[in-house]
Short mmCIF file of C-alpha atoms in Angstrom, two decimals:
data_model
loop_
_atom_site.label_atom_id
_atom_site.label_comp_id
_atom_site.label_asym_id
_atom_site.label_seq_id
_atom_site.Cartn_x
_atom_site.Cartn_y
_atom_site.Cartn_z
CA UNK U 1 14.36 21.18 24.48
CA UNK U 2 13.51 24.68 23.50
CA UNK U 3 9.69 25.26 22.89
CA UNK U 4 8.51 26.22 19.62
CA UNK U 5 7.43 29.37 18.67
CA UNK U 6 4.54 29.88 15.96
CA UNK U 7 5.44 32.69 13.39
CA UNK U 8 2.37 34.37 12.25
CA UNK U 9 2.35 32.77 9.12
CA UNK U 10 4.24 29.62 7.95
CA UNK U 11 6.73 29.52 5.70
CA UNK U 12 8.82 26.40 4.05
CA UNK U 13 12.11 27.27 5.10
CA UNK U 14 13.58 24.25 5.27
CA UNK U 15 13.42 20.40 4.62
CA UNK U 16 10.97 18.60 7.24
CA UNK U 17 13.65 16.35 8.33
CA UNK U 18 13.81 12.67 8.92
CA UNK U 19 13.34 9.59 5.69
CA UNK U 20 11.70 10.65 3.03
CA UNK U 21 12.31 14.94 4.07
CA UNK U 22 14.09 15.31 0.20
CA UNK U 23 9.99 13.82 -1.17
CA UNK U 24 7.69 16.66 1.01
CA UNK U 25 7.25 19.92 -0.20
CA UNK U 26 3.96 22.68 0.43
CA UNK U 27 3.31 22.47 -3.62
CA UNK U 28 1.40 20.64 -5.99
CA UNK U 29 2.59 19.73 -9.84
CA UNK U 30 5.28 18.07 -11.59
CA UNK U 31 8.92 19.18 -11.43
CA UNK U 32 10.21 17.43 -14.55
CA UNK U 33 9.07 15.93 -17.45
CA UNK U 34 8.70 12.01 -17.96
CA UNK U 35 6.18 10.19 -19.91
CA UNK U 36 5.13 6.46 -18.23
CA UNK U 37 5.40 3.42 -19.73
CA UNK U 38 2.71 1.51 -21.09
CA UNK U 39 2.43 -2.60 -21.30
CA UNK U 40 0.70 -4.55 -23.67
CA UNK U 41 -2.72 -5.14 -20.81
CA UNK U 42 -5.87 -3.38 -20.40
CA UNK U 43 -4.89 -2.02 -17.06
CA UNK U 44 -1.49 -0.32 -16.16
CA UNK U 45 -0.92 0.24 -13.13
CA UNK U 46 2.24 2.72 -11.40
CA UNK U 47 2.38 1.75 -7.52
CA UNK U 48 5.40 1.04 -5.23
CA UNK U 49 4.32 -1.88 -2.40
CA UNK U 50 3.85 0.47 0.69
CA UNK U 51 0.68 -0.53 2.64
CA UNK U 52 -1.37 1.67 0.03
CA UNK U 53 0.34 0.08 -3.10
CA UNK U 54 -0.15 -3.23 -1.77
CA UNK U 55 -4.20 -2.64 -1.87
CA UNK U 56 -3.93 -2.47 -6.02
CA UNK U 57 -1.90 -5.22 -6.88
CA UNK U 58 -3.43 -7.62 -4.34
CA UNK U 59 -6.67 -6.80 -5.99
CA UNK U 60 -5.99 -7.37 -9.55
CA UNK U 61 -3.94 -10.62 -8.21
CA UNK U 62 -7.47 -11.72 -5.97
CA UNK U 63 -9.49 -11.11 -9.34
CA UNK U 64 -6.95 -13.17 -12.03
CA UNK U 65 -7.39 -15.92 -9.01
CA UNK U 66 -11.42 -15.75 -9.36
CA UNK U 67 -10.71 -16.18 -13.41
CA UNK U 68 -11.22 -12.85 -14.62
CA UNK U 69 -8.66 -13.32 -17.62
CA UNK U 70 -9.65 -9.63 -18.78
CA UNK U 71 -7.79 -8.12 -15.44
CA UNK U 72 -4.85 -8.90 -16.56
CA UNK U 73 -2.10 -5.89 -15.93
CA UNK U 74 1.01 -4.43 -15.77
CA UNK U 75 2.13 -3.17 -12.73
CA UNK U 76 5.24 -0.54 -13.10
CA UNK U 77 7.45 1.15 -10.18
CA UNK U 78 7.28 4.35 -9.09
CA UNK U 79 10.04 5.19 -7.08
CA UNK U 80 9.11 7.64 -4.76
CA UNK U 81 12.37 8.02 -3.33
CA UNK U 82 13.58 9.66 -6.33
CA UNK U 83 10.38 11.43 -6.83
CA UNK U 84 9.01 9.44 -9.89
CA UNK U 85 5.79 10.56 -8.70
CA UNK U 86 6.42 14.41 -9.66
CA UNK U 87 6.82 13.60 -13.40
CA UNK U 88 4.76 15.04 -15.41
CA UNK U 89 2.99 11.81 -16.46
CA UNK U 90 2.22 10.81 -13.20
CA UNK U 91 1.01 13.77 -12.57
CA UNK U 92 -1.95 13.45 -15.14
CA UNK U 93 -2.78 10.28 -14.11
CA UNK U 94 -2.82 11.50 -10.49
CA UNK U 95 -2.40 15.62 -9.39
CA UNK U 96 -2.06 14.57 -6.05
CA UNK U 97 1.15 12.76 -6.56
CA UNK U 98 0.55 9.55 -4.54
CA UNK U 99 0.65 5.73 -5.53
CA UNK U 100 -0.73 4.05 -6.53
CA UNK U 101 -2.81 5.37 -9.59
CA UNK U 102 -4.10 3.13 -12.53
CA UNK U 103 -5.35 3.68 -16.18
CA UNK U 104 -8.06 1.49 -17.73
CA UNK U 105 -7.29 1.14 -21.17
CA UNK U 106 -10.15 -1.31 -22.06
CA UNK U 107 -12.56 1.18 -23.69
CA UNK U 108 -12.06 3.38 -25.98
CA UNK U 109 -10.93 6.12 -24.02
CA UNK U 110 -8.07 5.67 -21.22
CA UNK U 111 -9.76 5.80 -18.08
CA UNK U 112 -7.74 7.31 -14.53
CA UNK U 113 -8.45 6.15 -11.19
CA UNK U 114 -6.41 8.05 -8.51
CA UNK U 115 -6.16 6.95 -4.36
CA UNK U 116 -6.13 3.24 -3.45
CA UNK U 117 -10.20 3.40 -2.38
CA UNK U 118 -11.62 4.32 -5.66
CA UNK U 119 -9.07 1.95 -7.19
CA UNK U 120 -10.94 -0.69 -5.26
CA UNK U 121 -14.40 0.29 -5.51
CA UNK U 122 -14.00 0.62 -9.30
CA UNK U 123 -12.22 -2.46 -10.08
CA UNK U 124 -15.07 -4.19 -7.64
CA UNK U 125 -17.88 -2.91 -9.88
CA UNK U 126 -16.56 -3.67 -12.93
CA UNK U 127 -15.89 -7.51 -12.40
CA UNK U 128 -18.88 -7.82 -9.98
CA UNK U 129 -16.40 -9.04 -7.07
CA UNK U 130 -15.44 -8.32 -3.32
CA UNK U 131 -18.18 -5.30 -2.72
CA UNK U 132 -22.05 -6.68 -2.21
CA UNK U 133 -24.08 -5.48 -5.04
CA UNK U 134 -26.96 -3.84 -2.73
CA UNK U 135 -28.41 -4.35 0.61
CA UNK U 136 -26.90 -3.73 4.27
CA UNK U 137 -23.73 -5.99 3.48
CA UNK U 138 -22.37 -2.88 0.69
CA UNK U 139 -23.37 -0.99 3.27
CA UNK U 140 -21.09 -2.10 5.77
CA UNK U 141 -18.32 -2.89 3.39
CA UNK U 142 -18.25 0.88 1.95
CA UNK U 143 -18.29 1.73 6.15
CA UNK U 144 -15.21 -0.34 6.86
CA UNK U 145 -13.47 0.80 3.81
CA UNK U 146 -13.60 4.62 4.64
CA UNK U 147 -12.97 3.51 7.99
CA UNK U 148 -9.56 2.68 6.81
CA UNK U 149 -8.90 5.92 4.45
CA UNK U 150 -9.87 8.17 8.15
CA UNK U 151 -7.71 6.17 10.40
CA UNK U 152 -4.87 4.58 8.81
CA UNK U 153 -3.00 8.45 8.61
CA UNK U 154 -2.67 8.05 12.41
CA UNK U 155 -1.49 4.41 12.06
CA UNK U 156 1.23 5.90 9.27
CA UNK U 157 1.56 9.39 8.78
CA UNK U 158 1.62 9.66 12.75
CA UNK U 159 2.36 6.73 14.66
CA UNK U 160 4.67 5.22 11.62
CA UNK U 161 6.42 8.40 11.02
CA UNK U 162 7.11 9.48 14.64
CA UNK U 163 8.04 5.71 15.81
CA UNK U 164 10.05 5.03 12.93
CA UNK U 165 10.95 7.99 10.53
CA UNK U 166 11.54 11.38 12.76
CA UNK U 167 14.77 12.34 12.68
CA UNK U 168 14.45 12.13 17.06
CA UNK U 169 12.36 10.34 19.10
CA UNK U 170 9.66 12.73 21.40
CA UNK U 171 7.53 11.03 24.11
CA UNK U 172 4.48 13.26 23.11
CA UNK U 173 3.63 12.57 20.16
CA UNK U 174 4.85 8.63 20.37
CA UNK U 175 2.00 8.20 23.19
CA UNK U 176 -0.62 10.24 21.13
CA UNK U 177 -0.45 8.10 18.20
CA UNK U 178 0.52 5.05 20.02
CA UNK U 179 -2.82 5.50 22.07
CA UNK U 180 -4.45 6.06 18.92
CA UNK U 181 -2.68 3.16 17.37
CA UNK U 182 -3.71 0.66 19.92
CA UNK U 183 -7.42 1.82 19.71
CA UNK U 184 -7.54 1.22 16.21
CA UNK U 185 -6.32 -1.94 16.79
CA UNK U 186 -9.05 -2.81 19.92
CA UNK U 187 -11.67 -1.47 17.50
CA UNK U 188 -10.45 -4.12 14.67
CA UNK U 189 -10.05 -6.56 17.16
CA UNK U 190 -13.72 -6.17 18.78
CA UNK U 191 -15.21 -6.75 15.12
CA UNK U 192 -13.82 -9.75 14.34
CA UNK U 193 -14.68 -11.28 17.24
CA UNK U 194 -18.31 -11.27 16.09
CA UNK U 195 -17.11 -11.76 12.43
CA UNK U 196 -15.01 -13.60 10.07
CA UNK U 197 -14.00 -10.83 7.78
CA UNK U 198 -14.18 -6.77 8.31
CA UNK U 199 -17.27 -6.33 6.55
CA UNK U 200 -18.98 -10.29 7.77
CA UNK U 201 -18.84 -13.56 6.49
CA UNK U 202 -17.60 -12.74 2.91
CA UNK U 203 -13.67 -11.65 2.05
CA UNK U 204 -14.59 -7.91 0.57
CA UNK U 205 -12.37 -5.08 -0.37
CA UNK U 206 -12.79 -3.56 3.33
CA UNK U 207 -9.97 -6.54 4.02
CA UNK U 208 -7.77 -5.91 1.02
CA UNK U 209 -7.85 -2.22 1.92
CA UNK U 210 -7.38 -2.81 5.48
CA UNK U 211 -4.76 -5.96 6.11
CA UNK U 212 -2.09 -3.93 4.32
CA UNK U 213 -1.44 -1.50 6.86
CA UNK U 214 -3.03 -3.22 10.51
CA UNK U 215 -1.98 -6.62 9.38
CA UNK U 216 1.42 -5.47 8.00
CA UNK U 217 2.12 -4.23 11.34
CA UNK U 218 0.74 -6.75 13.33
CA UNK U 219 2.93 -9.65 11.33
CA UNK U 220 6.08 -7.39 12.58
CA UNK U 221 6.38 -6.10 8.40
CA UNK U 222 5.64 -2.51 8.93
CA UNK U 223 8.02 -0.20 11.05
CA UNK U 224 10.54 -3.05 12.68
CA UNK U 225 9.58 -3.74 16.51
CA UNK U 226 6.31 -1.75 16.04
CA UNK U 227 4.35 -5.05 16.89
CA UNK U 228 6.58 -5.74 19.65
CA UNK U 229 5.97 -1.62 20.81
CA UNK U 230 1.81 -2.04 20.61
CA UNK U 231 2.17 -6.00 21.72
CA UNK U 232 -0.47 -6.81 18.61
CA UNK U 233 -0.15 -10.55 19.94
CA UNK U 234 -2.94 -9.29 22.41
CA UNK U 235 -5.39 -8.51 19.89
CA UNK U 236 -5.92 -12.14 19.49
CA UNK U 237 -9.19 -12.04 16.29
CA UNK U 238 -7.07 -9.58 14.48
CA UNK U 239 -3.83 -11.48 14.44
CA UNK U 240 -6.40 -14.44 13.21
CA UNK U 241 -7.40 -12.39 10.63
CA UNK U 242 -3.82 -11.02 9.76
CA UNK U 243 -2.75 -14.58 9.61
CA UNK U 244 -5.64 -15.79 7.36
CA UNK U 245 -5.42 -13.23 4.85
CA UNK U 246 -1.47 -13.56 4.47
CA UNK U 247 -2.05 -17.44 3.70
CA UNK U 248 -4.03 -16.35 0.86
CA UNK U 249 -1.93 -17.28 -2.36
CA UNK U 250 -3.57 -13.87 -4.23
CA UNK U 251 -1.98 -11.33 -1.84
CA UNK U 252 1.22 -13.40 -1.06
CA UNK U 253 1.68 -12.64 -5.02
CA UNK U 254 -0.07 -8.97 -4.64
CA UNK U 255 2.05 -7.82 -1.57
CA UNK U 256 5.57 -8.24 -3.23
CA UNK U 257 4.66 -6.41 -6.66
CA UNK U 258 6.01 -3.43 -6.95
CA UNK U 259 8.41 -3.91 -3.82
CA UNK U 260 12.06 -2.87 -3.93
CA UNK U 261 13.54 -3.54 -1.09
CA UNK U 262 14.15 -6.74 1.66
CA UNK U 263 14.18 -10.31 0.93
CA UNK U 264 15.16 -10.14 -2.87
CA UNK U 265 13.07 -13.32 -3.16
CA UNK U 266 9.39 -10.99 -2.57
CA UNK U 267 10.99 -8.49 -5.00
CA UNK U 268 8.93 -8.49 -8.20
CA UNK U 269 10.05 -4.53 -9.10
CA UNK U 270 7.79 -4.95 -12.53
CA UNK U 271 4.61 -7.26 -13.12
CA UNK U 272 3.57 -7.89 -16.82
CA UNK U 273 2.86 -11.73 -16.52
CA UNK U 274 1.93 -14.07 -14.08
CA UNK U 275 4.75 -16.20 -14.74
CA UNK U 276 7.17 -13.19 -13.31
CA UNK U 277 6.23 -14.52 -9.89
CA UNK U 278 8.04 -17.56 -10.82
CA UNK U 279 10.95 -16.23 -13.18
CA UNK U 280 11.45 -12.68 -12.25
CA UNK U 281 12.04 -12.16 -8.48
CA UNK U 282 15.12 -10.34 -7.88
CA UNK U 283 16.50 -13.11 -6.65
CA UNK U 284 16.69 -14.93 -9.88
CA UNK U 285 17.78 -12.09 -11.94
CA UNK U 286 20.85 -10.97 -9.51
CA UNK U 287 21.46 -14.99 -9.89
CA UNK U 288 20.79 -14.97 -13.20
CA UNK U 289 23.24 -11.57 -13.80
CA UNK U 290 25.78 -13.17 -11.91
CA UNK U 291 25.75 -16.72 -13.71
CA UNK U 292 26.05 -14.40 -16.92
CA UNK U 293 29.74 -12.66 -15.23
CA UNK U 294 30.84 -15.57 -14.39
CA UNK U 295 30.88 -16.78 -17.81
CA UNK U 296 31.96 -13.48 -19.27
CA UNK U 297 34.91 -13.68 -17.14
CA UNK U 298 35.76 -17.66 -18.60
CA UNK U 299 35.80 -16.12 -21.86
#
């Protein structure tokens, strides 16, 4: 392999290669124009269910379970793919152009709330649920919860993206985010040996923000044979944890909003009612479309 030579200065020439190359470009702003659609609930929210996306939607699932009523929302796609998230109305509700973003339209004036951390921490303070109030115990949730924003780039953006996305696989950086992978992991593991949940005994947002991406990979959901590849069956109070929180009936709900592809039956690609968990999984509608052919074609 020829070595790589550093220009003096750096200039996009061409796309970065690999999934997702046609999405990455050095610039900030919309391309196009494309208002987003609004429900009929206080919060609307525009995600897709990557590991981020997931955080949102298993939130607002976690508080509807505690019987906040008034968190009711409606969660719409953004299909980054085709770069939904450079239209211009995305844009406004987030400039950097990453899900998920929300508006709060309870109050008089729409409200944004942009990257999946302050998504949390504001949705926690406004129904009084899943960050500690005061005291050491916000303390350490608000630690484990920035925790995740620093690492989890070198769980995706390196270790993801080079194990799983690159258009070739290179030994360097594999082992340099693999090593950093599996530390992660060891330093995960180590805390909840001495603890139930990230932050201590209580579930908290540190867990909501955090099982998306470590647990999605340890469960084998995240970057196919990546759990086999960093054997997460050794880190034996994480996959505990992993398993605990995926038995929770809120983020079995919250984890398949928003998601467009795999098992059609955890594809919800809209949320507007609780009852779409039950009536609107793709599943039912492609069964649903094709009972509806089938009688179109008796006619």
């Amino acid at each position: 392999m020829t070595e790589y030579v550093l220009p003096k200065v750096w200039t996009w020439e061409q796309p970065s290669g690999g999934q997702f190359a046609s999405i990455n470009r050095p610039i900030a702003g919309s391309t196009h124009d494309k208002d987003l659609p609004v429900g009929k609930h206080p919060f609307q929210l525009y995600s897709l269910a990557t590991p981020n996306g997931q955080k949102a939607s298993i939130m607002f699932e976690e508080l509807l379970a505690k019987g906040h009523g008034d968190a009711e929302y409606d969660a719409w796609p953004i299909r980054i793919g085709e770069g939904d998230q450079f239209g211009s109305g995305f844009v406004a509700v987030n400039p950097n152009s990453k899900i998920p973003a929300l508006v709060d339209r309870s109050g008089r004036e729409p409200v944004r709330i942009f990257e999946s951390g302050a998504i949390l921490v504001y949705l926690a303070e406004k129904f009084g649920e899943f960050l500690p109030a005061s005291g050491p115990e916000r303390a350490e949730t608000l630690s484990w919860l920035f925790w995740q924003m620093g690492s989890a780039p070198f769980l995706g953006g390196g270790f993801g993206h080079f194990f799983a996305y690159a258009p070739k696989k290179f030994e360097y950086p594999i082992n340099r985010y693999s090593m950093e992978a599996k530390r992660q992991f060891d330093v995960l593991n180590r805390r909840l040996a001495e603890s139930e949940y990230i932050a201590g005994a209580d579930y908290t947002i540190a867990d909501i923000a955090i099982w998306p991406w470590y647990g999605g990979v340890a469960l084998g959901r995240s970057y196919p044979g990546a759990d086999e590849f960093l054997a997460t069956r050794e880190y034996e109070h994480l996959m505990r944890w992993a398993k605990q929180i995926d038995a929770r009936p809120a983020v079995k709900r919250g984890r398949i909003v928003n998601k467009l592809t795999g098992d059609e039956s955890e594809q919800l690609h809209e949320r507007h009612d609780a009852s779409d968990f039950e009536l609107r999984t793709q599943d039912k509608l492609t069964n649903a479309d094709e009972t509806e052919a089938v009688k179109d074609d008796a006619i």
